[in-house]
């Protein structure tokens, strides 16, 4: 077989393996699962895709006689090759194994609200080697799985996704704080686990308004709503012009 024919076969096999891997991923990605199952499922999808592409690439290269000859020689010295690869890819393999352990033991799950290395954020993606944490300013922390599996991480939603929406407002010290607190409590009386209290006295009085929310997304929407409602109530009282 001419050399360019072999190159065509290589390209076709690589392309086919990529398409097959993508189809498998799309098929598996259609299922809607609970956060715990979704975390395991997504890591499984990534592993299957990587395996399919790797097998396809290896199969295509073996079509070329020169590559087959080299492969035979490498297999004959597999012990030496294994040691070399082991040292060269120790960190990558460690991250991969740590990713599998995270998916199985689930100290974190997709969508969990966590604190890591002084940053608060939400677990956005758990990959084969890295985990992505979306911070409050919409930046991304990219953490190697091996480091994440060995470090201490605070998970606020490991047992339940329920959280609190919380805002603060500044009120002049000259205002009747008791009346203001009563008005704001009336405003949020319909919210779950609602709480209004004076949290600080400084140049102004700081009032904290808190209400329960089903998850982080609901909490963010509720916080926006509470700001508008608190502003309207304080203006009606004449606190703000």
PDB file of C-alpha atoms in Angstrom:
ATOM      1  CA  UNK A   1       0.000   0.000   0.000  1.00  0.00           C
ATOM      2  CA  UNK A   2       1.463   3.415  -0.965  1.00  0.00           C
ATOM      3  CA  UNK A   3       2.528   5.640   1.925  1.00  0.00           C
ATOM      4  CA  UNK A   4      -0.072   8.306   1.176  1.00  0.00           C
ATOM      5  CA  UNK A   5      -2.803   5.634   1.306  1.00  0.00           C
ATOM      6  CA  UNK A   6      -1.660   4.782   4.802  1.00  0.00           C
ATOM      7  CA  UNK A   7      -1.798   8.452   5.748  1.00  0.00           C
ATOM      8  CA  UNK A   8      -5.379   8.620   4.498  1.00  0.00           C
ATOM      9  CA  UNK A   9      -6.245   5.557   6.593  1.00  0.00           C
ATOM     10  CA  UNK A  10      -4.620   7.162   9.632  1.00  0.00           C
ATOM     11  CA  UNK A  11      -6.613  10.383   9.130  1.00  0.00           C
ATOM     12  CA  UNK A  12      -9.880   8.487   8.634  1.00  0.00           C
ATOM     13  CA  UNK A  13      -9.374   6.346  11.758  1.00  0.00           C
ATOM     14  CA  UNK A  14      -8.472   9.370  13.894  1.00  0.00           C
ATOM     15  CA  UNK A  15     -11.476  11.303  12.573  1.00  0.00           C
ATOM     16  CA  UNK A  16     -13.794   8.325  13.111  1.00  0.00           C
ATOM     17  CA  UNK A  17     -12.580   7.816  16.682  1.00  0.00           C
ATOM     18  CA  UNK A  18     -13.123  11.505  17.420  1.00  0.00           C
ATOM     19  CA  UNK A  19     -16.653  11.377  15.994  1.00  0.00           C
ATOM     20  CA  UNK A  20     -17.461   8.192  17.934  1.00  0.00           C
ATOM     21  CA  UNK A  21     -16.146   9.719  21.159  1.00  0.00           C
ATOM     22  CA  UNK A  22     -18.229  12.858  20.603  1.00  0.00           C
ATOM     23  CA  UNK A  23     -21.383  10.854  19.834  1.00  0.00           C
ATOM     24  CA  UNK A  24     -20.901   8.799  23.005  1.00  0.00           C
ATOM     25  CA  UNK A  25     -20.426  11.985  25.014  1.00  0.00           C
ATOM     26  CA  UNK A  26     -23.552  13.604  23.536  1.00  0.00           C
ATOM     27  CA  UNK A  27     -25.573  10.455  24.141  1.00  0.00           C
ATOM     28  CA  UNK A  28     -24.454  10.217  27.770  1.00  0.00           C
ATOM     29  CA  UNK A  29     -24.826  13.955  28.309  1.00  0.00           C
ATOM     30  CA  UNK A  30     -28.582  13.917  27.621  1.00  0.00           C
ATOM     31  CA  UNK A  31     -29.434  12.406  30.976  1.00  0.00           C
ATOM     32  CA  UNK A  32     -30.494  14.755  33.763  1.00  0.00           C
ATOM     33  CA  UNK A  33     -29.196  13.477  37.059  1.00  0.00           C
ATOM     34  CA  UNK A  34     -28.844  14.533  40.674  1.00  0.00           C
ATOM     35  CA  UNK A  35     -25.636  16.478  41.485  1.00  0.00           C
ATOM     36  CA  UNK A  36     -23.885  13.461  43.021  1.00  0.00           C
ATOM     37  CA  UNK A  37     -24.644  11.155  40.102  1.00  0.00           C
ATOM     38  CA  UNK A  38     -23.932  13.947  37.598  1.00  0.00           C
ATOM     39  CA  UNK A  39     -20.433  14.389  39.041  1.00  0.00           C
ATOM     40  CA  UNK A  40     -19.596  10.685  38.639  1.00  0.00           C
ATOM     41  CA  UNK A  41     -21.249  10.553  35.227  1.00  0.00           C
ATOM     42  CA  UNK A  42     -19.329  13.508  33.837  1.00  0.00           C
ATOM     43  CA  UNK A  43     -15.943  12.121  34.907  1.00  0.00           C
ATOM     44  CA  UNK A  44     -16.949   8.771  33.363  1.00  0.00           C
ATOM     45  CA  UNK A  45     -17.826  10.526  30.117  1.00  0.00           C
ATOM     46  CA  UNK A  46     -14.445  12.257  30.015  1.00  0.00           C
ATOM     47  CA  UNK A  47     -12.649   8.964  30.712  1.00  0.00           C
ATOM     48  CA  UNK A  48     -14.522   7.124  27.950  1.00  0.00           C
ATOM     49  CA  UNK A  49     -13.843   9.913  25.449  1.00  0.00           C
ATOM     50  CA  UNK A  50     -10.135   9.909  26.272  1.00  0.00           C
ATOM     51  CA  UNK A  51      -9.978   6.106  25.988  1.00  0.00           C
ATOM     52  CA  UNK A  52     -11.767   6.040  22.605  1.00  0.00           C
ATOM     53  CA  UNK A  53      -9.530   8.755  21.140  1.00  0.00           C
ATOM     54  CA  UNK A  54      -6.376   7.097  22.502  1.00  0.00           C
ATOM     55  CA  UNK A  55      -7.311   3.668  21.106  1.00  0.00           C
ATOM     56  CA  UNK A  56      -8.236   5.203  17.753  1.00  0.00           C
ATOM     57  CA  UNK A  57      -4.946   7.110  17.556  1.00  0.00           C
ATOM     58  CA  UNK A  58      -2.923   4.028  18.488  1.00  0.00           C
ATOM     59  CA  UNK A  59      -4.804   1.843  15.987  1.00  0.00           C
ATOM     60  CA  UNK A  60      -4.303   4.337  13.182  1.00  0.00           C
ATOM     61  CA  UNK A  61      -0.569   4.676  13.773  1.00  0.00           C
ATOM     62  CA  UNK A  62      -0.100   0.910  13.714  1.00  0.00           C
ATOM     63  CA  UNK A  63      -1.208   0.964  10.056  1.00  0.00           C
ATOM     64  CA  UNK A  64       2.201   2.421   9.180  1.00  0.00           C
ATOM     65  CA  UNK A  65       4.854  -0.366   9.056  1.00  0.00           C
ATOM     66  CA  UNK A  66       7.614   1.866  10.395  1.00  0.00           C
ATOM     67  CA  UNK A  67       5.489   2.737  13.424  1.00  0.00           C
ATOM     68  CA  UNK A  68       4.614  -0.946  13.917  1.00  0.00           C
ATOM     69  CA  UNK A  69       8.287  -1.817  13.984  1.00  0.00           C
ATOM     70  CA  UNK A  70       9.000   0.870  16.564  1.00  0.00           C
ATOM     71  CA  UNK A  71       6.001  -0.225  18.616  1.00  0.00           C
ATOM     72  CA  UNK A  72       7.270  -3.809  18.610  1.00  0.00           C
ATOM     73  CA  UNK A  73      10.627  -2.673  19.903  1.00  0.00           C
ATOM     74  CA  UNK A  74       9.004  -0.566  22.585  1.00  0.00           C
ATOM     75  CA  UNK A  75       6.818  -3.448  23.694  1.00  0.00           C
ATOM     76  CA  UNK A  76       9.901  -5.634  23.971  1.00  0.00           C
ATOM     77  CA  UNK A  77      11.304  -3.148  26.476  1.00  0.00           C
ATOM     78  CA  UNK A  78       7.979  -2.389  28.155  1.00  0.00           C
ATOM     79  CA  UNK A  79       9.443  -2.508  31.655  1.00  0.00           C
ATOM     80  CA  UNK A  80      11.896   0.303  30.906  1.00  0.00           C
ATOM     81  CA  UNK A  81       9.216   2.250  29.036  1.00  0.00           C
ATOM     82  CA  UNK A  82       6.809   1.866  31.955  1.00  0.00           C
ATOM     83  CA  UNK A  83       9.367   3.275  34.389  1.00  0.00           C
ATOM     84  CA  UNK A  84      10.129   6.227  32.097  1.00  0.00           C
ATOM     85  CA  UNK A  85       6.470   7.036  31.508  1.00  0.00           C
ATOM     86  CA  UNK A  86       5.736   6.618  35.192  1.00  0.00           C
ATOM     87  CA  UNK A  87       8.312   9.233  36.185  1.00  0.00           C
ATOM     88  CA  UNK A  88       7.459  11.588  33.322  1.00  0.00           C
ATOM     89  CA  UNK A  89       3.715  11.579  33.914  1.00  0.00           C
ATOM     90  CA  UNK A  90       3.572  11.054  37.656  1.00  0.00           C
ATOM     91  CA  UNK A  91       1.828  14.380  38.312  1.00  0.00           C
ATOM     92  CA  UNK A  92      -0.637  13.957  35.439  1.00  0.00           C
ATOM     93  CA  UNK A  93      -1.526  10.413  36.480  1.00  0.00           C
ATOM     94  CA  UNK A  94      -1.861  11.600  40.068  1.00  0.00           C
ATOM     95  CA  UNK A  95      -4.324  14.289  38.985  1.00  0.00           C
ATOM     96  CA  UNK A  96      -6.264  11.746  36.919  1.00  0.00           C
ATOM     97  CA  UNK A  97      -6.509   9.259  39.796  1.00  0.00           C
ATOM     98  CA  UNK A  98      -7.465  12.099  42.166  1.00  0.00           C
ATOM     99  CA  UNK A  99     -10.232  13.111  39.746  1.00  0.00           C
ATOM    100  CA  UNK A 100     -11.624   9.581  39.820  1.00  0.00           C
ATOM    101  CA  UNK A 101     -11.456   9.534  43.629  1.00  0.00           C
ATOM    102  CA  UNK A 102     -13.279  12.873  43.819  1.00  0.00           C
ATOM    103  CA  UNK A 103     -15.982  11.508  41.520  1.00  0.00           C
ATOM    104  CA  UNK A 104     -16.389   8.372  43.664  1.00  0.00           C
ATOM    105  CA  UNK A 105     -16.100   9.778  47.200  1.00  0.00           C
ATOM    106  CA  UNK A 106     -17.598  13.184  46.302  1.00  0.00           C
ATOM    107  CA  UNK A 107     -16.165  15.616  48.848  1.00  0.00           C
ATOM    108  CA  UNK A 108     -17.348  18.118  46.249  1.00  0.00           C
ATOM    109  CA  UNK A 109     -20.033  17.921  43.567  1.00  0.00           C
ATOM    110  CA  UNK A 110     -21.000  20.017  40.580  1.00  0.00           C
ATOM    111  CA  UNK A 111     -22.772  23.144  41.803  1.00  0.00           C
ATOM    112  CA  UNK A 112     -21.466  22.934  45.381  1.00  0.00           C
ATOM    113  CA  UNK A 113     -20.679  26.209  47.111  1.00  0.00           C
ATOM    114  CA  UNK A 114     -17.131  25.984  48.462  1.00  0.00           C
ATOM    115  CA  UNK A 115     -14.305  28.004  50.002  1.00  0.00           C
ATOM    116  CA  UNK A 116     -10.802  27.125  48.852  1.00  0.00           C
ATOM    117  CA  UNK A 117      -7.516  28.940  49.402  1.00  0.00           C
ATOM    118  CA  UNK A 118      -9.314  32.041  50.692  1.00  0.00           C
ATOM    119  CA  UNK A 119     -11.726  32.215  47.729  1.00  0.00           C
ATOM    120  CA  UNK A 120     -15.479  31.526  47.746  1.00  0.00           C
ATOM    121  CA  UNK A 121     -17.062  30.017  44.667  1.00  0.00           C
ATOM    122  CA  UNK A 122     -19.136  27.313  43.010  1.00  0.00           C
ATOM    123  CA  UNK A 123     -17.832  24.044  41.563  1.00  0.00           C
ATOM    124  CA  UNK A 124     -18.370  24.520  37.837  1.00  0.00           C
ATOM    125  CA  UNK A 125     -16.501  21.615  36.276  1.00  0.00           C
ATOM    126  CA  UNK A 126     -14.621  18.537  37.474  1.00  0.00           C
ATOM    127  CA  UNK A 127     -12.323  17.406  34.681  1.00  0.00           C
ATOM    128  CA  UNK A 128      -9.957  14.479  34.382  1.00  0.00           C
ATOM    129  CA  UNK A 129      -7.018  16.451  35.768  1.00  0.00           C
ATOM    130  CA  UNK A 130      -8.345  19.867  36.865  1.00  0.00           C
ATOM    131  CA  UNK A 131     -11.367  21.250  38.701  1.00  0.00           C
ATOM    132  CA  UNK A 132     -12.812  24.672  37.848  1.00  0.00           C
ATOM    133  CA  UNK A 133     -14.276  26.860  40.612  1.00  0.00           C
ATOM    134  CA  UNK A 134     -16.333  29.914  39.576  1.00  0.00           C
ATOM    135  CA  UNK A 135     -15.642  32.706  42.069  1.00  0.00           C
ATOM    136  CA  UNK A 136     -18.041  35.466  43.096  1.00  0.00           C
ATOM    137  CA  UNK A 137     -16.486  37.922  40.609  1.00  0.00           C
ATOM    138  CA  UNK A 138     -17.020  35.343  37.810  1.00  0.00           C
ATOM    139  CA  UNK A 139     -13.319  34.498  37.579  1.00  0.00           C
ATOM    140  CA  UNK A 140     -12.192  30.852  37.525  1.00  0.00           C
ATOM    141  CA  UNK A 141      -9.916  29.004  39.923  1.00  0.00           C
ATOM    142  CA  UNK A 142      -8.259  26.119  38.070  1.00  0.00           C
ATOM    143  CA  UNK A 143      -7.110  23.625  40.716  1.00  0.00           C
ATOM    144  CA  UNK A 144      -5.221  20.373  39.996  1.00  0.00           C
ATOM    145  CA  UNK A 145      -7.317  17.456  41.225  1.00  0.00           C
ATOM    146  CA  UNK A 146      -4.404  16.009  43.206  1.00  0.00           C
ATOM    147  CA  UNK A 147      -4.070  19.259  45.169  1.00  0.00           C
ATOM    148  CA  UNK A 148      -7.814  19.540  45.673  1.00  0.00           C
ATOM    149  CA  UNK A 149      -8.030  15.971  46.963  1.00  0.00           C
ATOM    150  CA  UNK A 150      -5.252  16.517  49.520  1.00  0.00           C
ATOM    151  CA  UNK A 151      -6.071  20.066  50.733  1.00  0.00           C
ATOM    152  CA  UNK A 152      -8.799  21.135  53.126  1.00  0.00           C
ATOM    153  CA  UNK A 153     -11.849  22.622  51.392  1.00  0.00           C
ATOM    154  CA  UNK A 154     -14.958  24.093  53.000  1.00  0.00           C
ATOM    155  CA  UNK A 155     -18.151  22.814  51.362  1.00  0.00           C
ATOM    156  CA  UNK A 156     -21.286  24.736  52.387  1.00  0.00           C
ATOM    157  CA  UNK A 157     -23.683  22.529  50.427  1.00  0.00           C
ATOM    158  CA  UNK A 158     -22.313  19.015  50.932  1.00  0.00           C
ATOM    159  CA  UNK A 159     -25.429  17.933  52.851  1.00  0.00           C
ATOM    160  CA  UNK A 160     -27.983  20.290  51.353  1.00  0.00           C
ATOM    161  CA  UNK A 161     -28.052  22.931  48.637  1.00  0.00           C
ATOM    162  CA  UNK A 162     -30.218  25.171  50.794  1.00  0.00           C
ATOM    163  CA  UNK A 163     -28.553  28.461  51.642  1.00  0.00           C
ATOM    164  CA  UNK A 164     -29.383  32.056  52.602  1.00  0.00           C
ATOM    165  CA  UNK A 165     -29.897  35.237  50.640  1.00  0.00           C
ATOM    166  CA  UNK A 166     -28.356  38.064  52.633  1.00  0.00           C
ATOM    167  CA  UNK A 167     -28.052  41.809  52.061  1.00  0.00           C
ATOM    168  CA  UNK A 168     -27.085  44.781  54.217  1.00  0.00           C
ATOM    169  CA  UNK A 169     -28.397  48.347  54.172  1.00  0.00           C
ATOM    170  CA  UNK A 170     -27.024  51.502  55.783  1.00  0.00           C
ATOM    171  CA  UNK A 171     -29.353  53.627  57.903  1.00  0.00           C
ATOM    172  CA  UNK A 172     -28.475  56.953  59.621  1.00  0.00           C
ATOM    173  CA  UNK A 173     -28.054  56.705  63.385  1.00  0.00           C
ATOM    174  CA  UNK A 174     -30.636  59.449  63.733  1.00  0.00           C
ATOM    175  CA  UNK A 175     -33.360  57.113  62.443  1.00  0.00           C
ATOM    176  CA  UNK A 176     -35.650  55.126  64.726  1.00  0.00           C
ATOM    177  CA  UNK A 177     -33.901  51.779  64.329  1.00  0.00           C
ATOM    178  CA  UNK A 178     -36.666  49.838  66.070  1.00  0.00           C
ATOM    179  CA  UNK A 179     -39.274  51.162  63.650  1.00  0.00           C
ATOM    180  CA  UNK A 180     -37.010  50.545  60.651  1.00  0.00           C
ATOM    181  CA  UNK A 181     -36.332  46.936  61.720  1.00  0.00           C
ATOM    182  CA  UNK A 182     -40.049  46.332  62.252  1.00  0.00           C
ATOM    183  CA  UNK A 183     -40.874  47.678  58.778  1.00  0.00           C
ATOM    184  CA  UNK A 184     -38.227  45.544  57.100  1.00  0.00           C
ATOM    185  CA  UNK A 185     -39.371  42.464  59.027  1.00  0.00           C
ATOM    186  CA  UNK A 186     -42.870  43.084  57.740  1.00  0.00           C
ATOM    187  CA  UNK A 187     -41.482  43.395  54.211  1.00  0.00           C
ATOM    188  CA  UNK A 188     -39.786  39.975  54.321  1.00  0.00           C
ATOM    189  CA  UNK A 189     -42.335  38.211  56.542  1.00  0.00           C
ATOM    190  CA  UNK A 190     -43.388  35.979  53.648  1.00  0.00           C
ATOM    191  CA  UNK A 191     -39.866  34.659  53.030  1.00  0.00           C
ATOM    192  CA  UNK A 192     -38.607  31.427  54.538  1.00  0.00           C
ATOM    193  CA  UNK A 193     -36.536  31.791  57.734  1.00  0.00           C
ATOM    194  CA  UNK A 194     -36.564  35.575  57.352  1.00  0.00           C
ATOM    195  CA  UNK A 195     -34.419  37.584  59.755  1.00  0.00           C
ATOM    196  CA  UNK A 196     -33.723  41.323  60.127  1.00  0.00           C
ATOM    197  CA  UNK A 197     -31.296  42.693  62.712  1.00  0.00           C
ATOM    198  CA  UNK A 198     -28.828  45.507  63.425  1.00  0.00           C
ATOM    199  CA  UNK A 199     -25.430  43.993  62.670  1.00  0.00           C
ATOM    200  CA  UNK A 200     -23.181  47.013  63.184  1.00  0.00           C
ATOM    201  CA  UNK A 201     -23.152  50.524  64.638  1.00  0.00           C
ATOM    202  CA  UNK A 202     -20.549  52.863  63.225  1.00  0.00           C
ATOM    203  CA  UNK A 203     -20.927  56.070  61.230  1.00  0.00           C
ATOM    204  CA  UNK A 204     -24.235  54.533  60.172  1.00  0.00           C
ATOM    205  CA  UNK A 205     -26.283  51.627  61.425  1.00  0.00           C
ATOM    206  CA  UNK A 206     -25.867  48.487  59.317  1.00  0.00           C
ATOM    207  CA  UNK A 207     -29.002  46.357  59.032  1.00  0.00           C
ATOM    208  CA  UNK A 208     -28.755  42.766  57.789  1.00  0.00           C
ATOM    209  CA  UNK A 209     -31.685  41.164  55.976  1.00  0.00           C
ATOM    210  CA  UNK A 210     -31.565  37.395  55.541  1.00  0.00           C
ATOM    211  CA  UNK A 211     -33.958  34.845  54.035  1.00  0.00           C
ATOM    212  CA  UNK A 212     -33.739  31.147  53.176  1.00  0.00           C
ATOM    213  CA  UNK A 213     -33.258  30.005  49.570  1.00  0.00           C
ATOM    214  CA  UNK A 214     -33.379  26.602  47.868  1.00  0.00           C
ATOM    215  CA  UNK A 215     -29.922  26.954  46.292  1.00  0.00           C
ATOM    216  CA  UNK A 216     -27.239  29.451  45.312  1.00  0.00           C
ATOM    217  CA  UNK A 217     -28.952  30.613  42.110  1.00  0.00           C
ATOM    218  CA  UNK A 218     -32.245  31.225  43.919  1.00  0.00           C
ATOM    219  CA  UNK A 219     -30.331  33.090  46.645  1.00  0.00           C
ATOM    220  CA  UNK A 220     -28.717  35.416  44.112  1.00  0.00           C
ATOM    221  CA  UNK A 221     -32.080  36.276  42.531  1.00  0.00           C
ATOM    222  CA  UNK A 222     -33.643  36.778  45.956  1.00  0.00           C
ATOM    223  CA  UNK A 223     -30.828  39.111  47.031  1.00  0.00           C
ATOM    224  CA  UNK A 224     -31.487  41.337  44.011  1.00  0.00           C
ATOM    225  CA  UNK A 225     -35.182  41.378  44.858  1.00  0.00           C
ATOM    226  CA  UNK A 226     -34.540  42.156  48.532  1.00  0.00           C
ATOM    227  CA  UNK A 227     -32.385  45.155  47.654  1.00  0.00           C
ATOM    228  CA  UNK A 228     -35.183  46.678  45.591  1.00  0.00           C
ATOM    229  CA  UNK A 229     -37.814  45.934  48.222  1.00  0.00           C
ATOM    230  CA  UNK A 230     -35.678  47.277  51.072  1.00  0.00           C
ATOM    231  CA  UNK A 231     -34.961  50.441  49.108  1.00  0.00           C
ATOM    232  CA  UNK A 232     -38.667  51.013  48.454  1.00  0.00           C
ATOM    233  CA  UNK A 233     -39.606  50.423  52.097  1.00  0.00           C
ATOM    234  CA  UNK A 234     -36.887  52.770  53.408  1.00  0.00           C
ATOM    235  CA  UNK A 235     -37.884  55.492  50.960  1.00  0.00           C
ATOM    236  CA  UNK A 236     -41.500  55.140  52.066  1.00  0.00           C
ATOM    237  CA  UNK A 237     -40.338  55.683  55.657  1.00  0.00           C
ATOM    238  CA  UNK A 238     -38.482  58.796  54.637  1.00  0.00           C
ATOM    239  CA  UNK A 239     -35.104  57.273  55.581  1.00  0.00           C
ATOM    240  CA  UNK A 240     -33.790  57.880  52.091  1.00  0.00           C
ATOM    241  CA  UNK A 241     -34.944  60.789  49.956  1.00  0.00           C
TER     242      UNK A 241
END
